Amino acid sequence: MKKLLLFVFVSSLMFLFGCSAFFGSKEVPVTPVTSSEQPINTEETKTIETPKITEPTINNSNDNLADAFTSYMDEIFLLAPEEDRLISLYGSVTGDNYTDDATMYYTLVDEVLPGYRQFVVDLEAIRPKNQEIRDLHELYIDAANVQYNAFVIMIDALEEQDGNKIAEANQGLDEARQLIRQWLYGVEDLSAKTGVSLE
């Protein structure tokens, strides 16, 4: 799963780099997401019997969360090949691979945009039952929708040769990158909390 996380992070940066290399970039500061850890109650750890009473409850809760988290990451992993294909298509016409507006435009219109729209639909079809995972998944859905809308604006910018729309598309890609980063932090936090390895 660590490869998947690295892939998702690199994917979002690749989208940003590809567009920025063609259109110019604008740096946006990123605020890291911090995990909320429960303080350890030292009163409960003073006796031998207290951990025996409370530990199964904690483990059962974490086991349920761990199972839900594992299932969630399995579903995300199933979408990775399609996202990889779309990123490769996008990367083939942007940044150092940019050749001309027409090639970029038709790749976006004919392949990237419809494929990414379906990716968003598939992503939205994932409905975790656990509220904590559901909240985390909403970040990924938001990021995908923002990125999709940035592609739509980019297509308009190419059609109209509009610099303001180019800047708007870049801003959307920056926002999507920040949301993906927050999602990744959340995934790492859940991995630490549940003991589910991402390797």
PDB file of C-alpha atoms in Angstrom:
ATOM      1  CA  MET A   1       0.000   0.000   0.000  1.00  0.00           C
ATOM      2  CA  LYS A   2       2.977   2.310   0.504  1.00  0.00           C
ATOM      3  CA  LYS A   3       3.535   2.223  -3.253  1.00  0.00           C
ATOM      4  CA  LEU A   4      -0.094   3.290  -3.726  1.00  0.00           C
ATOM      5  CA  LEU A   5       0.313   6.233  -1.353  1.00  0.00           C
ATOM      6  CA  LEU A   6       3.494   7.314  -3.053  1.00  0.00           C
ATOM      7  CA  PHE A   7       1.741   6.913  -6.414  1.00  0.00           C
ATOM      8  CA  VAL A   8      -1.221   9.050  -5.372  1.00  0.00           C
ATOM      9  CA  PHE A   9       1.062  11.765  -4.000  1.00  0.00           C
ATOM     10  CA  VAL A  10       3.292  11.735  -7.087  1.00  0.00           C
ATOM     11  CA  SER A  11       0.208  11.681  -9.295  1.00  0.00           C
ATOM     12  CA  SER A  12      -1.195  14.842  -7.786  1.00  0.00           C
ATOM     13  CA  LEU A  13       2.185  16.554  -8.035  1.00  0.00           C
ATOM     14  CA  MET A  14       2.522  15.409 -11.634  1.00  0.00           C
ATOM     15  CA  PHE A  15      -0.803  17.028 -12.490  1.00  0.00           C
ATOM     16  CA  LEU A  16       0.379  20.219 -10.851  1.00  0.00           C
ATOM     17  CA  PHE A  17       3.810  20.147 -12.480  1.00  0.00           C
ATOM     18  CA  GLY A  18       2.450  19.323 -15.915  1.00  0.00           C
ATOM     19  CA  CYS A  19       0.090  22.259 -15.941  1.00  0.00           C
ATOM     20  CA  SER A  20       2.485  24.602 -14.192  1.00  0.00           C
ATOM     21  CA  ALA A  21       5.332  23.863 -16.572  1.00  0.00           C
ATOM     22  CA  PHE A  22       3.089  24.835 -19.481  1.00  0.00           C
ATOM     23  CA  PHE A  23       1.113  27.671 -17.942  1.00  0.00           C
ATOM     24  CA  GLY A  24       3.467  28.977 -15.236  1.00  0.00           C
ATOM     25  CA  SER A  25       3.106  28.267 -11.545  1.00  0.00           C
ATOM     26  CA  LYS A  26       1.947  29.986  -8.428  1.00  0.00           C
ATOM     27  CA  GLU A  27       3.181  28.681  -5.083  1.00  0.00           C
ATOM     28  CA  VAL A  28       0.579  28.066  -2.429  1.00  0.00           C
ATOM     29  CA  PRO A  29       1.646  27.504   1.178  1.00  0.00           C
ATOM     30  CA  VAL A  30       0.668  24.130   2.578  1.00  0.00           C
ATOM     31  CA  THR A  31      -0.536  23.745   6.140  1.00  0.00           C
ATOM     32  CA  PRO A  32       0.245  20.253   7.438  1.00  0.00           C
ATOM     33  CA  VAL A  33      -2.529  18.284   9.040  1.00  0.00           C
ATOM     34  CA  THR A  34      -1.733  17.121  12.550  1.00  0.00           C
ATOM     35  CA  SER A  35      -3.021  13.935  14.084  1.00  0.00           C
ATOM     36  CA  SER A  36      -5.157  14.070  17.198  1.00  0.00           C
ATOM     37  CA  GLU A  37      -3.702  11.675  19.713  1.00  0.00           C
ATOM     38  CA  GLN A  38      -5.440  10.621  22.905  1.00  0.00           C
ATOM     39  CA  PRO A  39      -3.435  11.362  26.063  1.00  0.00           C
ATOM     40  CA  ILE A  40      -2.346   8.361  28.063  1.00  0.00           C
ATOM     41  CA  ASN A  41      -4.061   8.088  31.421  1.00  0.00           C
ATOM     42  CA  THR A  42      -1.308   7.104  33.834  1.00  0.00           C
ATOM     43  CA  GLU A  43      -3.831   6.270  36.575  1.00  0.00           C
ATOM     44  CA  GLU A  44      -5.122   3.297  34.531  1.00  0.00           C
ATOM     45  CA  THR A  45      -1.650   1.845  34.021  1.00  0.00           C
ATOM     46  CA  LYS A  46      -0.705   1.683  37.706  1.00  0.00           C
ATOM     47  CA  THR A  47      -2.392  -1.666  38.365  1.00  0.00           C
ATOM     48  CA  ILE A  48      -2.019  -4.904  36.481  1.00  0.00           C
ATOM     49  CA  GLU A  49      -5.739  -5.635  36.326  1.00  0.00           C
ATOM     50  CA  THR A  50      -6.853  -2.363  34.714  1.00  0.00           C
ATOM     51  CA  PRO A  51      -5.061  -2.983  31.392  1.00  0.00           C
ATOM     52  CA  LYS A  52      -6.562  -6.478  31.271  1.00  0.00           C
ATOM     53  CA  ILE A  53     -10.046  -4.995  31.561  1.00  0.00           C
ATOM     54  CA  THR A  54      -9.641  -2.080  29.155  1.00  0.00           C
ATOM     55  CA  GLU A  55      -7.266  -3.540  26.571  1.00  0.00           C
ATOM     56  CA  PRO A  56      -9.756  -5.873  24.838  1.00  0.00           C
ATOM     57  CA  THR A  57     -12.168  -2.970  24.322  1.00  0.00           C
ATOM     58  CA  ILE A  58      -9.441  -0.846  22.775  1.00  0.00           C
ATOM     59  CA  ASN A  59      -8.222  -3.714  20.606  1.00  0.00           C
ATOM     60  CA  ASN A  60     -11.737  -4.583  19.443  1.00  0.00           C
ATOM     61  CA  SER A  61     -12.333  -0.969  18.473  1.00  0.00           C
ATOM     62  CA  ASN A  62      -8.982  -0.769  16.708  1.00  0.00           C
ATOM     63  CA  ASP A  63      -9.545  -4.158  15.085  1.00  0.00           C
ATOM     64  CA  ASN A  64     -12.856  -2.955  13.644  1.00  0.00           C
ATOM     65  CA  LEU A  65     -11.246   0.274  12.466  1.00  0.00           C
ATOM     66  CA  ALA A  66      -8.283  -1.677  11.099  1.00  0.00           C
ATOM     67  CA  ASP A  67     -10.593  -3.963   9.111  1.00  0.00           C
ATOM     68  CA  ALA A  68     -12.555  -1.002   7.765  1.00  0.00           C
ATOM     69  CA  PHE A  69      -9.357   0.857   6.896  1.00  0.00           C
ATOM     70  CA  THR A  70      -7.880  -2.185   5.139  1.00  0.00           C
ATOM     71  CA  SER A  71     -11.079  -2.624   3.099  1.00  0.00           C
ATOM     72  CA  TYR A  72     -11.060   1.057   2.202  1.00  0.00           C
ATOM     73  CA  MET A  73      -7.453   1.006   1.010  1.00  0.00           C
ATOM     74  CA  ASP A  74      -8.171  -2.145  -1.020  1.00  0.00           C
ATOM     75  CA  GLU A  75     -10.958  -0.283  -2.830  1.00  0.00           C
ATOM     76  CA  ILE A  76      -8.707   2.714  -3.462  1.00  0.00           C
ATOM     77  CA  PHE A  77      -6.014   0.378  -4.781  1.00  0.00           C
ATOM     78  CA  LEU A  78      -8.444  -1.009  -7.390  1.00  0.00           C
ATOM     79  CA  LEU A  79      -8.798   2.473  -8.905  1.00  0.00           C
ATOM     80  CA  ALA A  80      -5.050   3.107  -9.088  1.00  0.00           C
ATOM     81  CA  PRO A  81      -4.435   1.590 -12.578  1.00  0.00           C
ATOM     82  CA  GLU A  82      -7.021   3.879 -14.187  1.00  0.00           C
ATOM     83  CA  GLU A  83      -5.662   6.921 -12.406  1.00  0.00           C
ATOM     84  CA  ASP A  84      -2.168   5.903 -13.551  1.00  0.00           C
ATOM     85  CA  ARG A  85      -3.363   5.657 -17.160  1.00  0.00           C
ATOM     86  CA  LEU A  86      -4.950   9.109 -17.022  1.00  0.00           C
ATOM     87  CA  ILE A  87      -1.892  10.656 -15.425  1.00  0.00           C
ATOM     88  CA  SER A  88       0.303   9.129 -18.117  1.00  0.00           C
ATOM     89  CA  LEU A  89      -1.959  10.594 -20.810  1.00  0.00           C
ATOM     90  CA  TYR A  90      -1.901  13.998 -19.187  1.00  0.00           C
ATOM     91  CA  GLY A  91       1.852  13.864 -18.686  1.00  0.00           C
ATOM     92  CA  SER A  92       2.346  12.930 -22.341  1.00  0.00           C
ATOM     93  CA  VAL A  93       1.103  16.358 -23.493  1.00  0.00           C
ATOM     94  CA  THR A  94       2.242  18.725 -20.724  1.00  0.00           C
ATOM     95  CA  GLY A  95       5.466  19.988 -19.211  1.00  0.00           C
ATOM     96  CA  ASP A  96       8.531  18.765 -21.094  1.00  0.00           C
ATOM     97  CA  ASN A  97       6.265  16.646 -23.325  1.00  0.00           C
ATOM     98  CA  TYR A  98       4.200  19.616 -24.506  1.00  0.00           C
ATOM     99  CA  THR A  99       4.253  19.976 -28.295  1.00  0.00           C
ATOM    100  CA  ASP A 100       1.326  22.244 -29.178  1.00  0.00           C
ATOM    101  CA  ASP A 101      -2.060  23.446 -27.945  1.00  0.00           C
ATOM    102  CA  ALA A 102      -4.037  21.256 -30.358  1.00  0.00           C
ATOM    103  CA  THR A 103      -2.415  18.015 -29.170  1.00  0.00           C
ATOM    104  CA  MET A 104      -2.927  18.978 -25.546  1.00  0.00           C
ATOM    105  CA  TYR A 105      -6.499  20.076 -26.193  1.00  0.00           C
ATOM    106  CA  TYR A 106      -7.628  16.908 -27.968  1.00  0.00           C
ATOM    107  CA  THR A 107      -5.911  14.640 -25.448  1.00  0.00           C
ATOM    108  CA  LEU A 108      -7.735  16.453 -22.653  1.00  0.00           C
ATOM    109  CA  VAL A 109     -11.096  16.506 -24.426  1.00  0.00           C
ATOM    110  CA  ASP A 110     -11.073  13.019 -25.932  1.00  0.00           C
ATOM    111  CA  GLU A 111      -9.273  10.996 -23.282  1.00  0.00           C
ATOM    112  CA  VAL A 112      -8.297  12.653 -20.005  1.00  0.00           C
ATOM    113  CA  LEU A 113     -11.548  14.476 -19.200  1.00  0.00           C
ATOM    114  CA  PRO A 114     -13.987  11.600 -19.871  1.00  0.00           C
ATOM    115  CA  GLY A 115     -11.675   9.095 -18.182  1.00  0.00           C
ATOM    116  CA  TYR A 116     -11.185  11.316 -15.158  1.00  0.00           C
ATOM    117  CA  ARG A 117     -14.927  11.943 -14.899  1.00  0.00           C
ATOM    118  CA  GLN A 118     -15.469   8.175 -14.678  1.00  0.00           C
ATOM    119  CA  PHE A 119     -12.678   7.949 -12.124  1.00  0.00           C
ATOM    120  CA  VAL A 120     -14.517  10.526  -9.980  1.00  0.00           C
ATOM    121  CA  VAL A 121     -17.770   8.559 -10.328  1.00  0.00           C
ATOM    122  CA  ASP A 122     -15.974   5.370  -9.256  1.00  0.00           C
ATOM    123  CA  LEU A 123     -14.336   7.197  -6.358  1.00  0.00           C
ATOM    124  CA  GLU A 124     -17.709   8.552  -5.213  1.00  0.00           C
ATOM    125  CA  ALA A 125     -19.136   5.015  -5.338  1.00  0.00           C
ATOM    126  CA  ILE A 126     -16.824   4.019  -2.467  1.00  0.00           C
ATOM    127  CA  ARG A 127     -18.888   4.480   0.697  1.00  0.00           C
ATOM    128  CA  PRO A 128     -17.041   3.551   3.857  1.00  0.00           C
ATOM    129  CA  LYS A 129     -19.303   2.662   6.787  1.00  0.00           C
ATOM    130  CA  ASN A 130     -16.881   3.969   9.394  1.00  0.00           C
ATOM    131  CA  GLN A 131     -17.404   7.714   9.938  1.00  0.00           C
ATOM    132  CA  GLU A 132     -13.709   8.485  10.424  1.00  0.00           C
ATOM    133  CA  ILE A 133     -12.817   6.785   7.141  1.00  0.00           C
ATOM    134  CA  ARG A 134     -15.831   8.355   5.410  1.00  0.00           C
ATOM    135  CA  ASP A 135     -14.646  11.826   6.461  1.00  0.00           C
ATOM    136  CA  LEU A 136     -11.167  11.033   5.173  1.00  0.00           C
ATOM    137  CA  HIS A 137     -12.550   9.733   1.882  1.00  0.00           C
ATOM    138  CA  GLU A 138     -14.481  12.986   1.379  1.00  0.00           C
ATOM    139  CA  LEU A 139     -11.105  14.758   1.134  1.00  0.00           C
ATOM    140  CA  TYR A 140     -10.109  12.507  -1.753  1.00  0.00           C
ATOM    141  CA  ILE A 141     -13.462  13.024  -3.482  1.00  0.00           C
ATOM    142  CA  ASP A 142     -13.155  16.795  -3.052  1.00  0.00           C
ATOM    143  CA  ALA A 143      -9.623  16.727  -4.480  1.00  0.00           C
ATOM    144  CA  ALA A 144     -10.731  14.679  -7.497  1.00  0.00           C
ATOM    145  CA  ASN A 145     -13.671  17.001  -8.194  1.00  0.00           C
ATOM    146  CA  VAL A 146     -11.499  20.107  -7.914  1.00  0.00           C
ATOM    147  CA  GLN A 147      -8.961  18.539 -10.259  1.00  0.00           C
ATOM    148  CA  TYR A 148     -11.664  17.527 -12.742  1.00  0.00           C
ATOM    149  CA  ASN A 149     -13.019  21.090 -12.749  1.00  0.00           C
ATOM    150  CA  ALA A 150      -9.485  22.407 -13.302  1.00  0.00           C
ATOM    151  CA  PHE A 151      -9.264  20.233 -16.421  1.00  0.00           C
ATOM    152  CA  VAL A 152     -12.556  21.673 -17.679  1.00  0.00           C
ATOM    153  CA  ILE A 153     -11.256  25.207 -17.130  1.00  0.00           C
ATOM    154  CA  MET A 154      -7.970  24.299 -18.823  1.00  0.00           C
ATOM    155  CA  ILE A 155      -9.870  23.141 -21.898  1.00  0.00           C
ATOM    156  CA  ASP A 156     -11.784  26.436 -21.947  1.00  0.00           C
ATOM    157  CA  ALA A 157      -8.492  28.316 -21.570  1.00  0.00           C
ATOM    158  CA  LEU A 158      -7.025  26.479 -24.569  1.00  0.00           C
ATOM    159  CA  GLU A 159     -10.137  27.138 -26.652  1.00  0.00           C
ATOM    160  CA  GLU A 160     -10.212  30.825 -25.793  1.00  0.00           C
ATOM    161  CA  GLN A 161      -6.453  31.353 -25.302  1.00  0.00           C
ATOM    162  CA  ASP A 162      -7.425  33.035 -22.032  1.00  0.00           C
ATOM    163  CA  GLY A 163      -4.625  33.710 -19.557  1.00  0.00           C
ATOM    164  CA  ASN A 164      -7.060  34.351 -16.689  1.00  0.00           C
ATOM    165  CA  LYS A 165      -8.570  30.895 -17.141  1.00  0.00           C
ATOM    166  CA  ILE A 166      -5.097  29.399 -17.255  1.00  0.00           C
ATOM    167  CA  ALA A 167      -4.415  30.972 -13.852  1.00  0.00           C
ATOM    168  CA  GLU A 168      -7.770  29.669 -12.578  1.00  0.00           C
ATOM    169  CA  ALA A 169      -6.934  26.144 -13.771  1.00  0.00           C
ATOM    170  CA  ASN A 170      -3.557  26.347 -12.001  1.00  0.00           C
ATOM    171  CA  GLN A 171      -5.268  27.487  -8.819  1.00  0.00           C
ATOM    172  CA  GLY A 172      -7.612  24.478  -9.015  1.00  0.00           C
ATOM    173  CA  LEU A 173      -4.684  22.100  -9.442  1.00  0.00           C
ATOM    174  CA  ASP A 174      -2.942  23.699  -6.452  1.00  0.00           C
ATOM    175  CA  GLU A 175      -6.066  23.247  -4.332  1.00  0.00           C
ATOM    176  CA  ALA A 176      -6.437  19.619  -5.434  1.00  0.00           C
ATOM    177  CA  ARG A 177      -2.790  18.983  -4.521  1.00  0.00           C
ATOM    178  CA  GLN A 178      -3.338  20.390  -1.028  1.00  0.00           C
ATOM    179  CA  LEU A 179      -6.434  18.239  -0.497  1.00  0.00           C
ATOM    180  CA  ILE A 180      -4.577  15.125  -1.655  1.00  0.00           C
ATOM    181  CA  ARG A 181      -1.775  15.960   0.761  1.00  0.00           C
ATOM    182  CA  GLN A 182      -4.295  16.263   3.619  1.00  0.00           C
ATOM    183  CA  TRP A 183      -5.809  12.918   2.587  1.00  0.00           C
ATOM    184  CA  LEU A 184      -2.360  11.312   2.641  1.00  0.00           C
ATOM    185  CA  TYR A 185      -1.678  12.687   6.119  1.00  0.00           C
ATOM    186  CA  GLY A 186      -5.008  11.229   7.237  1.00  0.00           C
ATOM    187  CA  VAL A 187      -4.169   7.853   5.711  1.00  0.00           C
ATOM    188  CA  GLU A 188      -0.817   7.851   7.507  1.00  0.00           C
ATOM    189  CA  ASP A 189      -2.518   8.780  10.788  1.00  0.00           C
ATOM    190  CA  LEU A 190      -5.048   5.939  10.420  1.00  0.00           C
ATOM    191  CA  SER A 191      -2.249   3.535   9.568  1.00  0.00           C
ATOM    192  CA  ALA A 192      -0.446   4.479  12.791  1.00  0.00           C
ATOM    193  CA  LYS A 193      -3.661   4.364  14.833  1.00  0.00           C
ATOM    194  CA  THR A 194      -4.775   0.955  13.570  1.00  0.00           C
ATOM    195  CA  GLY A 195      -1.385  -0.685  13.094  1.00  0.00           C
ATOM    196  CA  VAL A 196      -2.256  -1.422   9.453  1.00  0.00           C
ATOM    197  CA  SER A 197       1.004  -1.298   7.525  1.00  0.00           C
ATOM    198  CA  LEU A 198       1.167   0.717   4.325  1.00  0.00           C
ATOM    199  CA  GLU A 199       4.175  -1.252   3.044  1.00  0.00           C
TER     200      GLU A 199
END
